[in-house]
Amino acid sequence: MPVQGYMYPNEVELAWSILIVLYPFLTGLVAGAFILASLERVFRVEAVKPTYRLALLTALAFLLVAPLPLQLHLGHPERSFEMYLTPHRSSAMAMFGFVYLWYLMAVLVLEIWLDYRRDIVRLSQSAKGIPRLIYRALTLGSTNISENALRIDERASYIITVIGIPSAFLLHGYVGFIFGSVKANPWWSSPTMPVVFLFSAMVSGIAAVLLLYMFTSRVRGQAVDMNCVDTIARYLFYAFLIDFGLEMLDLVHRIYEADESFRSLDFMVHTRLYLSQVVIQIYIGTLVPIGLLALTQLLRLAEKVRKRIYAVAGALTLVGIFAMRWNVVIGGQLFSKSFLGYTTYKVGFITREGLLTASVLTLLPFPILWALVKLLPPWAEHEFMPEAGAAPAQGGD
Amino acid sequence: MTIEPAQEGSGRVEDRADGDGAAMNRFKDAEHLFRVALVFAAGALAFVVVRAILVPKSFGEYGHYRGTAIAEIAAQPVVFAGHESCETCHPEVPAVKNKGKHAKVNCEACHGALAKHAEDPGTVEPAKLETAVLCVKCHSKNGAKPEGFPQVDAKEHSAGLACDTCHKPHSPVIGAGGKP
């Protein structure tokens, strides 16, 4: 049943595909990972320190991929660059280009560079071959890692993080704004959209870093720092409660307000969106992980059990947040503006905006992250064990 | 400059006594920050230069688009002749058509753009129309069309037969008469 009831002709085919679902999902992971990282730096939550650098690199890897789904969605991706050359001030999307660039360059790259500068300088002296050249270039010709220089770095990177937090809020709040400001679409048009997007971003980013940290520890044969994962899980739990609370607030508001779109949207949620919204997003992707995390807060569980629970809750959280993006983007296009009909979205497989493309784009951040981790190891051993021959680098004192 | 042994708690005095050197050192320790700033400045400069080169000169002349685009579009050859032109050479068609239901449908809405034919009818011959394809472009049933507009479900209505086996294109109501 592709079309049911009455659809306007331009509503039958969906304009925004699964790639547009990926875009807020990936951007959300970036903002969430960064906010987790900033906990350590700004709010001095020492427990999450083992994930600080990993979170930054994760944010960078996902941020690099985040605009690609948009590019592939465009008929003429090569023209997207003109958005920077001649931006139209009334276009929300054109302004997003600058928000994105600001966040990428002024916040993330700069912060990573400052944090890794000592390692970069040391590696530029100890590495060989091509990596050496890369590290050399990354030092920008300054090998000063004296105590004073590092203290200045510490200060500068604190300031950048303080600027970075509102920037991360802006980045993802803006993605919510792009949907929330579409006044013609009652499923999207809501001032709570940016806030809901922001909190769901935090939830997904925290869950992603939690999973990545546990996974990389296992791969490297290192013990997981339980204090660290317990703390992250606690933040995940809190962020999730706020996120869920906000979504319920929005729902209650819609139900009580019951404007002219309500019956149509309500029908849609109980039919075409039932599986993805009610079952996957709300039950499996929200209530179950919140329940699991609550268990770890209420009961004294063994370490092993907690780890398992975190892994399951983290994975379900990501599924739930992805479903949330899906329900926003796809759900918003399934009903007719006449409120009398519904259409269907069929995902292609090997098409430009098909499932294959979406899967590749979802996996693409991982090889990038792998390369970043190779280049800039985020593990504690590297940070504290100065490598042989690195001592002369302590110049300037 | 004399080098004094560093003393805890007397940093300020020391600074004043050796102001130049301390400022110099502080600059040296922050030197890498100036280097990044330079990289960013170079990036910004490159952007400004690239922008100056890539943005067309006439951009923004009239609005948020390339001003010369208007002249370029105006210079394109006209492809439609207009029904008055057709009617001077094919007077038998409007004689029928203007009495029928297609009176307000223009020649080139069905026959396509034919300016070249109108200029040189001897060499440019209009393509034969396939009514099974043409007529449903306007008359296929769709709930979004105004209720009063004549619409048919082609599958039910004609079962794949060309529409002009029964309807005369220039005067489509059955039995309305008129040859063409």
Coordinates of N, CA, C and O in Angstrom, one line a residue, chain A residues 170-253:
Chain A
L170 N 25.6 24.7 19.7 CA 25.1 25.4 18.5 C 25.1 24.5 17.3 O 24.1 24.4 16.5
L171 N 26.2 23.7 17.2 CA 26.3 22.7 16.0 C 25.0 21.8 16.0 O 24.4 21.7 14.9
H172 N 24.7 21.2 17.1 CA 23.6 20.3 17.0 C 22.3 20.9 17.2 O 21.3 20.5 16.6
G173 N 22.2 22.0 18.1 CA 21.0 22.7 18.2 C 20.6 23.2 16.8 O 19.4 23.2 16.5
Y174 N 21.6 23.6 16.0 CA 21.3 24.1 14.7 C 20.7 23.1 13.8 O 19.7 23.3 13.0
V175 N 21.2 21.8 13.9 CA 20.6 20.7 13.1 C 19.1 20.6 13.5 O 18.2 20.4 12.6
G176 N 18.8 20.7 14.8 CA 17.4 20.6 15.2 C 16.6 21.8 14.7 O 15.5 21.7 14.3
F177 N 17.3 23.0 14.7 CA 16.6 24.2 14.2 C 16.2 24.1 12.7 O 15.2 24.5 12.3
I178 N 17.1 23.4 12.0 CA 16.8 23.2 10.5 C 15.5 22.5 10.3 O 14.7 22.8 9.4
F179 N 15.2 21.5 11.2 CA 13.9 20.8 11.1 C 12.8 21.6 11.8 O 11.8 21.8 11.3
G180 N 13.2 22.1 13.1 CA 12.2 22.7 13.9 C 11.6 24.0 13.3 O 10.5 24.4 13.6
S181 N 12.4 24.6 12.3 CA 11.9 25.9 11.7 C 11.1 25.7 10.5 O 10.7 26.7 9.8
V182 N 10.9 24.4 10.1 CA 10.0 24.2 8.9 C 8.6 24.4 9.3 O 7.9 23.5 9.7
K183 N 8.1 25.6 9.1 CA 6.7 25.9 9.7 C 5.6 25.2 8.9 O 4.5 25.0 9.4
A184 N 5.9 24.7 7.7 CA 4.9 24.1 6.9 C 4.7 22.6 7.4 O 3.7 22.0 6.9
N185 N 5.6 22.1 8.2 CA 5.5 20.7 8.6 C 5.2 20.6 10.1 O 6.1 20.8 10.9
P186 N 4.0 20.2 10.4 CA 3.6 20.1 11.9 C 4.4 19.1 12.6 O 4.5 19.2 13.9
W187 N 4.9 18.1 12.0 CA 5.7 17.0 12.6 C 7.0 17.6 13.1 O 7.6 17.1 14.1
W188 N 7.5 18.6 12.4 CA 8.9 19.2 12.7 C 8.7 20.5 13.4 O 9.5 20.7 14.4
S189 N 7.8 21.3 13.0 CA 7.8 22.7 13.4 C 7.5 22.7 14.9 O 6.4 22.5 15.4
S190 N 8.6 22.9 15.7 CA 8.4 23.0 17.2 C 9.7 23.6 17.7 O 10.8 23.3 17.4
P191 N 9.5 24.6 18.6 CA 10.7 25.2 19.2 C 11.5 24.3 20.1 O 12.6 24.5 20.5
T192 N 10.9 23.1 20.5 CA 11.6 22.2 21.4 C 12.6 21.4 20.5 O 13.5 20.7 21.1
M193 N 12.4 21.4 19.2 CA 13.3 20.6 18.4 C 14.8 20.7 18.6 O 15.5 19.7 18.8
P194 N 15.3 22.0 18.6 CA 16.7 22.1 18.9 C 17.2 21.5 20.2 O 18.2 20.8 20.3
V195 N 16.4 21.7 21.2 CA 16.7 21.2 22.5 C 16.7 19.7 22.6 O 17.6 19.0 23.1
V196 N 15.6 19.1 22.0 CA 15.5 17.7 22.0 C 16.7 17.1 21.2 O 17.3 16.1 21.6
F197 N 17.0 17.7 20.0 CA 18.1 17.2 19.2 C 19.4 17.3 20.0 O 20.3 16.4 20.0
L198 N 19.6 18.3 20.8 CA 20.8 18.5 21.5 C 21.0 17.4 22.6 O 22.0 16.8 22.7
F199 N 19.9 17.2 23.3 CA 20.1 16.2 24.4 C 20.2 14.8 23.8 O 20.9 13.9 24.3
S200 N 19.5 14.5 22.7 CA 19.6 13.2 22.1 C 21.0 13.1 21.5 O 21.6 12.0 21.5
A201 N 21.6 14.2 21.1 CA 23.0 14.1 20.6 C 23.9 13.8 21.7 O 24.8 12.9 21.6
M202 N 23.7 14.4 22.9 CA 24.6 14.0 24.0 C 24.5 12.6 24.4 O 25.5 11.9 24.6
V203 N 23.2 12.1 24.4 CA 23.0 10.7 24.7 C 23.7 9.8 23.7 O 24.5 8.9 24.2
S204 N 23.6 10.0 22.4 CA 24.2 9.1 21.5 C 25.7 9.3 21.5 O 26.4 8.3 21.4
G205 N 26.2 10.5 21.7 CA 27.7 10.7 21.7 C 28.3 10.0 22.9 O 29.3 9.3 22.8
I206 N 27.7 10.1 24.1 CA 28.2 9.5 25.3 C 28.2 8.0 25.1 O 29.1 7.3 25.4
A207 N 27.1 7.5 24.6 CA 27.0 6.0 24.4 C 28.0 5.5 23.4 O 28.7 4.5 23.7
A208 N 28.3 6.3 22.4 CA 29.2 5.9 21.4 C 30.6 5.8 22.0 O 31.4 4.9 21.8
V209 N 31.0 6.9 22.7 CA 32.3 6.9 23.3 C 32.5 5.7 24.4 O 33.5 5.1 24.4
L210 N 31.4 5.5 25.1 CA 31.4 4.4 26.1 C 31.7 3.1 25.4 O 32.6 2.3 25.8
L211 N 31.0 2.8 24.3 CA 31.2 1.6 23.6 C 32.6 1.5 23.0 O 33.2 0.5 23.1
L212 N 33.0 2.6 22.4 CA 34.3 2.6 21.7 C 35.4 2.4 22.8 O 36.4 1.7 22.5
Y213 N 35.3 3.0 23.9 CA 36.3 2.8 25.0 C 36.4 1.4 25.4 O 37.4 0.8 25.5
M214 N 35.2 0.8 25.7 CA 35.2 -0.6 26.1 C 35.7 -1.5 25.0 O 36.5 -2.4 25.3
F215 N 35.4 -1.2 23.8 CA 35.8 -2.1 22.7 C 37.3 -2.0 22.5 O 38.0 -3.0 22.4
T216 N 37.8 -0.7 22.5 CA 39.3 -0.6 22.2 C 40.1 -1.1 23.4 O 41.1 -1.7 23.2
S217 N 39.6 -1.0 24.6 CA 40.3 -1.6 25.7 C 40.4 -3.1 25.6 O 41.5 -3.7 25.8
R218 N 39.3 -3.7 25.1 CA 39.3 -5.2 24.9 C 40.3 -5.6 23.8 O 41.1 -6.5 24.0
V219 N 40.2 -4.8 22.7 CA 41.1 -5.1 21.6 C 42.6 -5.0 22.0 O 43.4 -5.8 21.6
R220 N 42.9 -4.0 22.8 CA 44.2 -3.8 23.2 C 44.6 -4.7 24.4 O 45.8 -4.6 24.9
G221 N 43.7 -5.5 24.9 CA 44.0 -6.3 26.1 C 44.2 -5.5 27.3 O 44.9 -6.0 28.2
Q222 N 43.7 -4.4 27.4 CA 43.8 -3.6 28.6 C 42.5 -3.7 29.5 O 41.5 -3.9 29.0
A223 N 42.8 -3.5 30.8 CA 41.6 -3.6 31.7 C 40.8 -2.3 31.5 O 41.4 -1.2 31.3
V224 N 39.5 -2.4 31.5 CA 38.6 -1.3 31.5 C 38.7 -0.6 32.8 O 38.6 -1.2 33.9
D225 N 38.8 0.7 32.8 CA 38.8 1.5 34.0 C 37.4 1.6 34.5 O 36.6 2.4 34.0
M226 N 37.0 0.8 35.5 CA 35.6 0.7 35.9 C 35.1 2.0 36.4 O 33.9 2.4 36.2
N227 N 35.9 2.8 37.2 CA 35.5 4.1 37.7 C 35.0 5.0 36.5 O 34.0 5.7 36.6
C228 N 35.8 4.9 35.5 CA 35.6 5.7 34.3 C 34.2 5.3 33.6 O 33.4 6.1 33.4
V229 N 34.1 4.0 33.3 CA 32.8 3.6 32.6 C 31.6 3.8 33.6 O 30.5 4.2 33.1
D230 N 31.8 3.6 34.9 CA 30.7 3.8 35.8 C 30.2 5.3 35.7 O 29.0 5.6 35.6
T231 N 31.2 6.2 35.7 CA 30.9 7.6 35.6 C 30.2 8.0 34.3 O 29.2 8.7 34.3
I232 N 30.8 7.5 33.2 CA 30.2 7.8 31.9 C 28.7 7.2 31.9 O 27.8 7.9 31.4
A233 N 28.6 6.0 32.4 CA 27.2 5.4 32.3 C 26.2 6.3 33.2 O 25.1 6.4 32.8
R234 N 26.8 6.8 34.3 CA 25.9 7.7 35.1 C 25.5 8.9 34.3 O 24.3 9.3 34.3
Y235 N 26.4 9.5 33.6 CA 26.1 10.7 32.8 C 25.1 10.3 31.7 O 24.2 11.1 31.3
L236 N 25.4 9.1 31.1 CA 24.4 8.7 30.0 C 23.0 8.6 30.6 O 22.1 9.0 30.0
F237 N 22.9 8.0 31.8 CA 21.6 7.8 32.4 C 21.0 9.2 32.6 O 19.8 9.4 32.2
Y238 N 21.7 10.1 33.2 CA 21.1 11.5 33.4 C 20.7 12.1 32.1 O 19.6 12.6 32.0
A239 N 21.6 12.1 31.2 CA 21.3 12.8 29.9 C 20.1 12.2 29.3 O 19.2 12.8 28.7
F240 N 20.0 10.8 29.4 CA 18.9 10.1 28.8 C 17.6 10.5 29.4 O 16.5 10.7 28.8
L241 N 17.6 10.6 30.8 CA 16.4 11.0 31.5 C 15.9 12.3 31.0 O 14.7 12.5 30.8
I242 N 16.9 13.3 30.9 CA 16.5 14.6 30.5 C 15.9 14.6 29.0 O 14.8 15.1 28.7
D243 N 16.6 13.8 28.2 CA 16.2 13.7 26.8 C 14.8 13.1 26.7 O 13.9 13.7 26.0
F244 N 14.6 12.0 27.4 CA 13.3 11.4 27.4 C 12.2 12.3 28.0 O 11.1 12.4 27.4
G245 N 12.6 13.0 29.1 CA 11.6 13.9 29.7 C 11.2 15.0 28.7 O 10.0 15.3 28.5
L246 N 12.2 15.5 27.9 CA 11.8 16.6 26.9 C 10.9 16.1 25.8 O 10.0 16.7 25.4
E247 N 11.2 14.8 25.4 CA 10.4 14.3 24.3 C 9.0 14.0 24.8 O 8.0 14.2 24.1
M248 N 8.9 13.6 26.1 CA 7.6 13.4 26.6 C 6.8 14.7 26.8 O 5.6 14.8 26.5
L249 N 7.6 15.7 27.2 CA 7.0 17.1 27.3 C 6.4 17.5 26.0 O 5.2 18.0 25.9
D250 N 7.2 17.3 24.9 CA 6.7 17.7 23.6 C 5.5 16.9 23.2 O 4.5 17.4 22.7
L251 N 5.5 15.6 23.6 CA 4.3 14.7 23.2 C 3.1 15.1 24.0 O 2.0 15.3 23.4
V252 N 3.2 15.4 25.3 CA 2.1 15.8 26.1 C 1.5 17.1 25.6 O 0.3 17.2 25.4
H253 N 2.4 18.0 25.2 CA 2.0 19.3 24.7 C 1.2 19.1 23.4 O 0.1 19.7 23.2

